[in-house]
PDB file of C-alpha atoms in Angstrom:
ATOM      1  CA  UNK A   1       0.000   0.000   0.000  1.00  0.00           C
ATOM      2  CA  UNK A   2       1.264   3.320  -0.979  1.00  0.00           C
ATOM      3  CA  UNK A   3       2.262   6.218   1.645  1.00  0.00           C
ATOM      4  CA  UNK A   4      -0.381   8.542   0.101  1.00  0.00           C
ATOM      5  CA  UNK A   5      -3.214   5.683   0.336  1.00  0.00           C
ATOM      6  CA  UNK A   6      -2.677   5.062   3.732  1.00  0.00           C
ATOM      7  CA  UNK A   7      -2.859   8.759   4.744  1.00  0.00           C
ATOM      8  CA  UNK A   8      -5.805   9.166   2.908  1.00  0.00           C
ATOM      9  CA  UNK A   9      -7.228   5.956   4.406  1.00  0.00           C
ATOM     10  CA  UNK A  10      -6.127   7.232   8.094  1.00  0.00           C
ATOM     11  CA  UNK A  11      -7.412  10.746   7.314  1.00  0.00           C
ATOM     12  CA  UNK A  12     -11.071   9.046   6.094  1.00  0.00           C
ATOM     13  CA  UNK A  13     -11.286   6.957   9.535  1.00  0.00           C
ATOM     14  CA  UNK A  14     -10.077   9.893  11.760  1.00  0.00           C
ATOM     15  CA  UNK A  15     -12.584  12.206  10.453  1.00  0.00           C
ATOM     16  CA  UNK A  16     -15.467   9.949  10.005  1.00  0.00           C
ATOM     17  CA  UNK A  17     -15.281   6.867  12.068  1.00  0.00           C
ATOM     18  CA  UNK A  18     -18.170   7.464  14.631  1.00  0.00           C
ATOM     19  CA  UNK A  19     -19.646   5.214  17.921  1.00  0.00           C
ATOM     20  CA  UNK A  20     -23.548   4.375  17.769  1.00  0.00           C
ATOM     21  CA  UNK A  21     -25.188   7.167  19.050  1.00  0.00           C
ATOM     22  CA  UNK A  22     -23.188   9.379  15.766  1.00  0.00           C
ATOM     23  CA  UNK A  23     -20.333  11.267  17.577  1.00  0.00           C
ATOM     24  CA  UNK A  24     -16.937  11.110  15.861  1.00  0.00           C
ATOM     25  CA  UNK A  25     -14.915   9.382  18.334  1.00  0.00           C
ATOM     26  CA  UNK A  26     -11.089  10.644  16.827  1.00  0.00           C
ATOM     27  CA  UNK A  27     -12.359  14.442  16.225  1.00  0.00           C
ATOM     28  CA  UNK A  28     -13.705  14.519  19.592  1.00  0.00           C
ATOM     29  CA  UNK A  29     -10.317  12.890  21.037  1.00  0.00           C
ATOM     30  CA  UNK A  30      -7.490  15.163  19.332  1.00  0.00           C
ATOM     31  CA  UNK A  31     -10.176  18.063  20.332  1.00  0.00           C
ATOM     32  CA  UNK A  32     -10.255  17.194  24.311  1.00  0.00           C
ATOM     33  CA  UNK A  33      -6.235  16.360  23.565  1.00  0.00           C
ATOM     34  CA  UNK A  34      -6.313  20.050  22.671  1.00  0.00           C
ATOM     35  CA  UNK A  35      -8.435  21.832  25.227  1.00  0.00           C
ATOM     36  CA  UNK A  36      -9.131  19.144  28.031  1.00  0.00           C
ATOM     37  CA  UNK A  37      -6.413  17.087  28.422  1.00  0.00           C
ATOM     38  CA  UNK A  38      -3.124  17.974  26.771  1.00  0.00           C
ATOM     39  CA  UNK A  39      -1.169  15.041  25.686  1.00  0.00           C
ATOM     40  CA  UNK A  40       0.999  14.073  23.381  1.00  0.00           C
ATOM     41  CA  UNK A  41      -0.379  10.947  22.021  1.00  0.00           C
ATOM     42  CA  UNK A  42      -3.650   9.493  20.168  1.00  0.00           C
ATOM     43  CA  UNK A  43      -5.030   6.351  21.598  1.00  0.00           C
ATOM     44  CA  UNK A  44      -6.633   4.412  18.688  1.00  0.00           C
ATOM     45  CA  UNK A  45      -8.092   1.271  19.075  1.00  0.00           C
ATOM     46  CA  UNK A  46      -7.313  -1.395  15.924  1.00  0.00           C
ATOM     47  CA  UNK A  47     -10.480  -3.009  16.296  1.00  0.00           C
ATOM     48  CA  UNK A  48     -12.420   0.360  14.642  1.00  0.00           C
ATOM     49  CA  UNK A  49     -10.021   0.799  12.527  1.00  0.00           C
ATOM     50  CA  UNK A  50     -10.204  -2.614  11.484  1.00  0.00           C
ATOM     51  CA  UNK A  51     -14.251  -2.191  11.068  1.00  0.00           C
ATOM     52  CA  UNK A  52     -13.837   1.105   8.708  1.00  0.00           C
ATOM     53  CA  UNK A  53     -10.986   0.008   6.831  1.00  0.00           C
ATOM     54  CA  UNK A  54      -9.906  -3.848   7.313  1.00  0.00           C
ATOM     55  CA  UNK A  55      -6.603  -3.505   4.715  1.00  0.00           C
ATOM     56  CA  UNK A  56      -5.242  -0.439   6.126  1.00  0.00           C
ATOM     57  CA  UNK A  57      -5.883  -2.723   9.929  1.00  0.00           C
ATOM     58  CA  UNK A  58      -4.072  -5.383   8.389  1.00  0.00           C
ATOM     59  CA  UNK A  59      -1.106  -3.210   7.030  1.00  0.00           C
ATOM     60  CA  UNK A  60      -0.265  -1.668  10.010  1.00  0.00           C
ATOM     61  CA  UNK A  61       0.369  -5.177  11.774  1.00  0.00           C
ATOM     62  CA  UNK A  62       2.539  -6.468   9.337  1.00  0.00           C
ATOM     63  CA  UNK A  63       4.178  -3.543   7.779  1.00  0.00           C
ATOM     64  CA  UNK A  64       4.332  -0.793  11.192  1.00  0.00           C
ATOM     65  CA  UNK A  65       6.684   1.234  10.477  1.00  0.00           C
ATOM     66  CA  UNK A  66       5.807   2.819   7.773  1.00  0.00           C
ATOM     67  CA  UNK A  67       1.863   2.835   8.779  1.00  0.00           C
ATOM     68  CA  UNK A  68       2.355   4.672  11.653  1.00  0.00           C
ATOM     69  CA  UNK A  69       4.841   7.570  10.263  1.00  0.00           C
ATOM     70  CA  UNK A  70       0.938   7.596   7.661  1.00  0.00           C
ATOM     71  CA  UNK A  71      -0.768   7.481  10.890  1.00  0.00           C
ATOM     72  CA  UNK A  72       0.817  10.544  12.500  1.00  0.00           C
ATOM     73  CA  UNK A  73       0.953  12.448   9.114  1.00  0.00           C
ATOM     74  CA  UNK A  74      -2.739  12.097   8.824  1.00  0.00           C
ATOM     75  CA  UNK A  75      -2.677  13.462  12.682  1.00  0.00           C
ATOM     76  CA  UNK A  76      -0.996  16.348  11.942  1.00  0.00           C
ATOM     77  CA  UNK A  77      -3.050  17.078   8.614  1.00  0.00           C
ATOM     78  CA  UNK A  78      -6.303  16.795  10.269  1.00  0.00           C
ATOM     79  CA  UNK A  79      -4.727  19.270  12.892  1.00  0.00           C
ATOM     80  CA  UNK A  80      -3.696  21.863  11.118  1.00  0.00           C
ATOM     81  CA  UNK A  81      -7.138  21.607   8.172  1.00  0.00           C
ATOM     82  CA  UNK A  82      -9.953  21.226  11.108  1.00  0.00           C
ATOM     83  CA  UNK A  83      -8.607  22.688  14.289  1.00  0.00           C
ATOM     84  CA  UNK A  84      -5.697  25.002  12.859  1.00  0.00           C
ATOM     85  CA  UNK A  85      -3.310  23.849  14.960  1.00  0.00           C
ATOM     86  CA  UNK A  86       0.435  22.919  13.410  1.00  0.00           C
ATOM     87  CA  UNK A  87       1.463  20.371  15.650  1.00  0.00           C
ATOM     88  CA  UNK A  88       2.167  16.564  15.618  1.00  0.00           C
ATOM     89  CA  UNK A  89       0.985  13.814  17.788  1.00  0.00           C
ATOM     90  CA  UNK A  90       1.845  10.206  18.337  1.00  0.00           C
ATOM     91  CA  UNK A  91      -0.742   7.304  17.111  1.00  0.00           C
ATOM     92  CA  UNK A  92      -0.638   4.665  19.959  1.00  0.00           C
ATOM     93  CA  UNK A  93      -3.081   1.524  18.592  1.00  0.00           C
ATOM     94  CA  UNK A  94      -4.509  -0.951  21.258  1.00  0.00           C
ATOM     95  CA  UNK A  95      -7.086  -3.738  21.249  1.00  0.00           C
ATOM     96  CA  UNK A  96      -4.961  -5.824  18.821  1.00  0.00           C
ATOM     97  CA  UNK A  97      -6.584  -9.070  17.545  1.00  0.00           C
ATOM     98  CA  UNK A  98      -4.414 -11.192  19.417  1.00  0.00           C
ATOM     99  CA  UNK A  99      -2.247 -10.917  22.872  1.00  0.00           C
ATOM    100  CA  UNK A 100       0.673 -13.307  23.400  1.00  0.00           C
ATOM    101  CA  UNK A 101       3.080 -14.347  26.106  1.00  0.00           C
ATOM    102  CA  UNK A 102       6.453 -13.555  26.663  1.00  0.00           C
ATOM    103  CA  UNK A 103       7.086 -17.183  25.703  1.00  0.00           C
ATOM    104  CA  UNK A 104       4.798 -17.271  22.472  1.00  0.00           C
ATOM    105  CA  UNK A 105       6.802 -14.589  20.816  1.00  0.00           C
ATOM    106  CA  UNK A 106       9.065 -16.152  17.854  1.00  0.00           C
ATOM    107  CA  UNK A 107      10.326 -15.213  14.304  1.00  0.00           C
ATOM    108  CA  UNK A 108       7.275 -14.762  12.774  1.00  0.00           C
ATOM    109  CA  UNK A 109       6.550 -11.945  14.966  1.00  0.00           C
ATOM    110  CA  UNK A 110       9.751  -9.664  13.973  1.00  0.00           C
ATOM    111  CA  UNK A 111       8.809  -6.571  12.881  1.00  0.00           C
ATOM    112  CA  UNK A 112       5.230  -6.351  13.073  1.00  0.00           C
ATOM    113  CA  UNK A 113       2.732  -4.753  15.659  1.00  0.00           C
ATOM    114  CA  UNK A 114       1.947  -7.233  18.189  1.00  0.00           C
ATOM    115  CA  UNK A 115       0.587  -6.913  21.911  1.00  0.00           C
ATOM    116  CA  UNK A 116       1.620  -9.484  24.403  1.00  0.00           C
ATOM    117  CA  UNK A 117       0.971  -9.173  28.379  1.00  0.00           C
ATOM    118  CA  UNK A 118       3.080  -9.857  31.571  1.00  0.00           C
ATOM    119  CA  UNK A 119       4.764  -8.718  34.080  1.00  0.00           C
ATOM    120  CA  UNK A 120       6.881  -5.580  34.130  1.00  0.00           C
ATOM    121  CA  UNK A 121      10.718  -7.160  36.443  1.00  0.00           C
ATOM    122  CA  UNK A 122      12.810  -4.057  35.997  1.00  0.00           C
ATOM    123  CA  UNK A 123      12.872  -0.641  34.714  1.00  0.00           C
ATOM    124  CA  UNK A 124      15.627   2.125  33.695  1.00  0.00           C
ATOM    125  CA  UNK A 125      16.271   5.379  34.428  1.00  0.00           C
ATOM    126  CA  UNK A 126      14.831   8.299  32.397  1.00  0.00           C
ATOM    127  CA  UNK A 127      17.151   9.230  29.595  1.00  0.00           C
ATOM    128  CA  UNK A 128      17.799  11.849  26.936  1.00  0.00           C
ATOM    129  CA  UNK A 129      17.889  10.067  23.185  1.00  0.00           C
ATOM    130  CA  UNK A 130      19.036  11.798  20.402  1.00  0.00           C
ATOM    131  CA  UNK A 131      16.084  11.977  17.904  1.00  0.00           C
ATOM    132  CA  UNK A 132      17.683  14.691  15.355  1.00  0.00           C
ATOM    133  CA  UNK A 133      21.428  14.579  15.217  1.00  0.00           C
ATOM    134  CA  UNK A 134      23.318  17.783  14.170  1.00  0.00           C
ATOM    135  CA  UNK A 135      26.685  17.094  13.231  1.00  0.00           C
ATOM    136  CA  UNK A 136      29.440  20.173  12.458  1.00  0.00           C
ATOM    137  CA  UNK A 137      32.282  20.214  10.481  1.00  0.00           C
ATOM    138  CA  UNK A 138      34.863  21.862  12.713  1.00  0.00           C
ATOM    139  CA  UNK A 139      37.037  22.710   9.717  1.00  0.00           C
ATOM    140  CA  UNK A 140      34.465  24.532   7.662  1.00  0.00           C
ATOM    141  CA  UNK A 141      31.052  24.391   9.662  1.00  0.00           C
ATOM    142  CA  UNK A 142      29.015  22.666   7.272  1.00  0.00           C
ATOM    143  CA  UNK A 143      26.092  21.339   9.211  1.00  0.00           C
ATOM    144  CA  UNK A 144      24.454  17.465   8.618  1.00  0.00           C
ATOM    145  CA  UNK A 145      21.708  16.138   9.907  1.00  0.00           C
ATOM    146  CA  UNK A 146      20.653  12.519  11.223  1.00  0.00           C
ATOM    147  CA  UNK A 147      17.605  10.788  12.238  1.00  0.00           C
ATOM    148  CA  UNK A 148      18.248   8.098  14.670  1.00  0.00           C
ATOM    149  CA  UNK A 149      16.439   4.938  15.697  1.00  0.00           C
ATOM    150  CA  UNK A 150      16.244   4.199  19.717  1.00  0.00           C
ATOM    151  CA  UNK A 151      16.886   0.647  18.867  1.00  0.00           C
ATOM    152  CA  UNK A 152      20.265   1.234  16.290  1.00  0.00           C
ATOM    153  CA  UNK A 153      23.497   2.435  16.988  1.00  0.00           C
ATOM    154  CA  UNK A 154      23.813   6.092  16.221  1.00  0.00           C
ATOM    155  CA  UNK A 155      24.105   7.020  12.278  1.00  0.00           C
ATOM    156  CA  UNK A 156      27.284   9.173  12.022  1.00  0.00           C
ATOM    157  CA  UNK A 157      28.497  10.787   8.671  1.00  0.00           C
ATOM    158  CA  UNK A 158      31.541   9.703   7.550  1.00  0.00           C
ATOM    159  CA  UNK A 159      33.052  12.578   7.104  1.00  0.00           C
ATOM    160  CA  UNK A 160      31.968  16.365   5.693  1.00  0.00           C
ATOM    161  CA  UNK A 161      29.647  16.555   3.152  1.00  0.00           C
ATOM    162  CA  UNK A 162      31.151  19.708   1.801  1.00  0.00           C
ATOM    163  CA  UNK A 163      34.794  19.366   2.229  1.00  0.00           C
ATOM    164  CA  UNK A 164      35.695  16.098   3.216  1.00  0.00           C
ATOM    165  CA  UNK A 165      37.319  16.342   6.712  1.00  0.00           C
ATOM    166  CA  UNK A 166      36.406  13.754   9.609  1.00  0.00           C
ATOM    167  CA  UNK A 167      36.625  16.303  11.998  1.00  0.00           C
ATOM    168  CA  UNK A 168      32.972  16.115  13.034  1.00  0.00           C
ATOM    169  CA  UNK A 169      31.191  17.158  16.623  1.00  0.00           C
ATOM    170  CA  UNK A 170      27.795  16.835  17.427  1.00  0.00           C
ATOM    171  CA  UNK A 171      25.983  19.999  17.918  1.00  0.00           C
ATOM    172  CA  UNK A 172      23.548  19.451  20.803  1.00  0.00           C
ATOM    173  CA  UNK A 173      22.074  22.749  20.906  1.00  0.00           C
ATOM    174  CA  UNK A 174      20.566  22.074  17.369  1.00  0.00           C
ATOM    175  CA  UNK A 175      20.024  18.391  17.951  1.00  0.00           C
ATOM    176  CA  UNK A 176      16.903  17.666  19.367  1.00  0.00           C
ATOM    177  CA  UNK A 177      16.047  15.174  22.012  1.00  0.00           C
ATOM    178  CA  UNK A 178      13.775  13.187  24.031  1.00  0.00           C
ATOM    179  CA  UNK A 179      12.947  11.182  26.521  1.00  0.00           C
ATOM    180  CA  UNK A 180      13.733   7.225  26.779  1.00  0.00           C
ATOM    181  CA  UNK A 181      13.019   4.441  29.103  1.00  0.00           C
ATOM    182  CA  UNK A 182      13.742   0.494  28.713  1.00  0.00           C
ATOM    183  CA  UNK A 183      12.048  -2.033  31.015  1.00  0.00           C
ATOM    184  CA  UNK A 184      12.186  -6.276  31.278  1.00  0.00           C
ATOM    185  CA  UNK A 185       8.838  -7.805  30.395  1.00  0.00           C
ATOM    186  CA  UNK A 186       8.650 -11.166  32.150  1.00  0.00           C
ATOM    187  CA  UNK A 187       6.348 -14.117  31.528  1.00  0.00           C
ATOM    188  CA  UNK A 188       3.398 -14.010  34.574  1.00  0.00           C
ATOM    189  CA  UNK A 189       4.189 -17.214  37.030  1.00  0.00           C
ATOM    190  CA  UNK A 190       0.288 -18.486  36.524  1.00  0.00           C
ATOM    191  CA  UNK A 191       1.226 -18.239  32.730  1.00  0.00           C
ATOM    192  CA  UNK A 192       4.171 -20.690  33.186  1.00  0.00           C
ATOM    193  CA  UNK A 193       3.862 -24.984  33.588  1.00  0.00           C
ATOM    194  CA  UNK A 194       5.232 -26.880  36.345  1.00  0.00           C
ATOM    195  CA  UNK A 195       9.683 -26.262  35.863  1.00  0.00           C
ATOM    196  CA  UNK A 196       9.225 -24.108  33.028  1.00  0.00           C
ATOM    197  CA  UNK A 197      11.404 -21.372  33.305  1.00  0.00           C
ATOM    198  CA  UNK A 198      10.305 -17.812  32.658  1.00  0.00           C
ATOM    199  CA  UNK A 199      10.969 -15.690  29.087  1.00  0.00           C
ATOM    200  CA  UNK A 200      11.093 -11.905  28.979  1.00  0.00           C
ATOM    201  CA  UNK A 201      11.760  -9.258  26.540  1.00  0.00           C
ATOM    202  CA  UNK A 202      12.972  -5.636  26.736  1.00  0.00           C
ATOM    203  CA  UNK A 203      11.033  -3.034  25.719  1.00  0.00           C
ATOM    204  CA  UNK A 204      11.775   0.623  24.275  1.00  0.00           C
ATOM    205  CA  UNK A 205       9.335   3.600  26.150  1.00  0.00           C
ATOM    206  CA  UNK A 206       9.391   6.844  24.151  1.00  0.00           C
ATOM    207  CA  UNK A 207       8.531  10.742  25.181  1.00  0.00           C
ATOM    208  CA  UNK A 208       5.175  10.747  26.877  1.00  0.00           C
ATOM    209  CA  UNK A 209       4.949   6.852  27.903  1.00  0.00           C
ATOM    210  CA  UNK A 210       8.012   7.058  30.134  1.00  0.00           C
ATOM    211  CA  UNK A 211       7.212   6.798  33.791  1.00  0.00           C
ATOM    212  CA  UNK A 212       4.259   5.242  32.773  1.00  0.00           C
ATOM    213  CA  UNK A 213       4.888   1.383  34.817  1.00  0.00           C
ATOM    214  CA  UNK A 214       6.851   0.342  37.914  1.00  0.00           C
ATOM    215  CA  UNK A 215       8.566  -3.203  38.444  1.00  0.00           C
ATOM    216  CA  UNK A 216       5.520  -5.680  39.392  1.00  0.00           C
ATOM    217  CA  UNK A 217       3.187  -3.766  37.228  1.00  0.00           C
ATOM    218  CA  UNK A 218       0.811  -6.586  35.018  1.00  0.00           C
ATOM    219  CA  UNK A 219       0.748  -4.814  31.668  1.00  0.00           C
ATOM    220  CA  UNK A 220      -0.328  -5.801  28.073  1.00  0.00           C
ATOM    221  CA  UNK A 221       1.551  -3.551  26.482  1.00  0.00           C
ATOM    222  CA  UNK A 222       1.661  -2.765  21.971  1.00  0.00           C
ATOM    223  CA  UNK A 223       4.831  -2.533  19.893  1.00  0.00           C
ATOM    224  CA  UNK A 224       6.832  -3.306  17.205  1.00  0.00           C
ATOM    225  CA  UNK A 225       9.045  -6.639  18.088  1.00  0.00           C
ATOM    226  CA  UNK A 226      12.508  -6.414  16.849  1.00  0.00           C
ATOM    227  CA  UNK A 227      16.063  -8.222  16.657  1.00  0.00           C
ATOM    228  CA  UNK A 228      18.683  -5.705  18.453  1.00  0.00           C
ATOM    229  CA  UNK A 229      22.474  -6.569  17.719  1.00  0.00           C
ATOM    230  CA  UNK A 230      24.479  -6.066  21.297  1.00  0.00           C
ATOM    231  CA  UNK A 231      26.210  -2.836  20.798  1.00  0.00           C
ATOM    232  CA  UNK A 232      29.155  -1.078  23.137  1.00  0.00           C
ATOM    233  CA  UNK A 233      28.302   2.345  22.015  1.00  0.00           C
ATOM    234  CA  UNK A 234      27.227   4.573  24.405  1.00  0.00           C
ATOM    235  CA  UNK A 235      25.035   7.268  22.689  1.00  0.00           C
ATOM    236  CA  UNK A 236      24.412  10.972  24.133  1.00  0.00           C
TER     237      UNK A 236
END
């Protein structure tokens, strides 16, 4: 599906997807998000979306990614055409068709949206992650820019663009940050047979979900499951 489809499609539902009695359920959210109670995030359950438009439901499980960057651009259109607000929120789906264990997760869940439940064993500090990297040439200040994935060791330019030198420093007053969390999710004991040992899998919080859980905390929680290489690299 292309990128201008699924907008469209996400656009369509945002607008016009309405509960029984006629209200529009997503207009009236990102309105109370704007004058009620300021967040930062859209809460969308699948299941309506799944009911208005079942192959843009089905895309965004097994293709994410690139759904939900469609998901928050049709956020930020509907924003700025019906409220006149220029502003972006995050789309945060729930009410998946299916919730796993710790221990039912396997290659044929990489990379797609899945939800699984259990219990929350240990949680990180609050960090800063580099979203937008600014990188300077100290030799003749040409500026480059880098997106960076929470999950990836940090994309560095090689050298300058413009003249060639490696003599590169990150410029952190033009970067732009945010917030970043990682927790253990832990198979529930009443989930597990008699000597079967527990599973778990670490999890990536972004901006407004951090200090959102506490170790013990029962969760079912929604994300994208991927394979992270082991990396030394301490990022800033």
């Amino acid at each position: 599906m292309e990128k201008e489809e699924m907008i469209k499609g996400f656009i369509e539902f945002l607008r016009n997807y309405a509960d029984s009695k006629g209200n529009k359920v997503y207009i009236s959210k990102i309105n109370d998000l704007l004058t009620v109670t300021p967040k930062k995030s859209l809460d969308i359950d699948w299941s309506h979306l799944n009911a208005f438009n079942p192959p843009l439901a089905q895309e965004l499980i097994e293709n994410p990614e690139e759904v939900l960057l469609a998901a928050e651009d049709a956020i930020r259109t509907i924003l700025l055409e019906d409220f006149d607000e220029e502003m972006a929120l995050h789309a945060r789906f729930y009410s998946l068709p299916q919730t796993l264990l710790v221990k039912e997760l396997g290659a044929e869940h990489i990379n797609r949206l899945i939800q699984v439940e259990g219990i929350i064993t240990r949680i990180s500090e609050v960090k800063p992650f580099v979203q937008k990297a600014v990188f300077v040439c100290k030799d003749c200040g040409n500026e480059m820019i880098r997106l960076q994935k929470p999950y990836s060791s940090m994309v560095k330019p090689p050298r300058c663009e413009n003249c060639g030198s490696r003599n590169l420093d990150i410029n952190v007053e033009k970067s732009s940050f945010i917030n970043l969390q990682t927790f253990r999710l832990q198979d529930r004991p009443e989930s597990l047979k008699g000597g079967q040992m527990p599973r778990f899998v670490d999890a990536i919080l972004l901006d407004d979900l951090v200090d959102i859980a506490l170790p013990g905390d029962r969760v079912i929680i929604t994300g994208i499951l991927r394979i992270i290489m082991e990396s030394k690299e301490k990022r800033p």
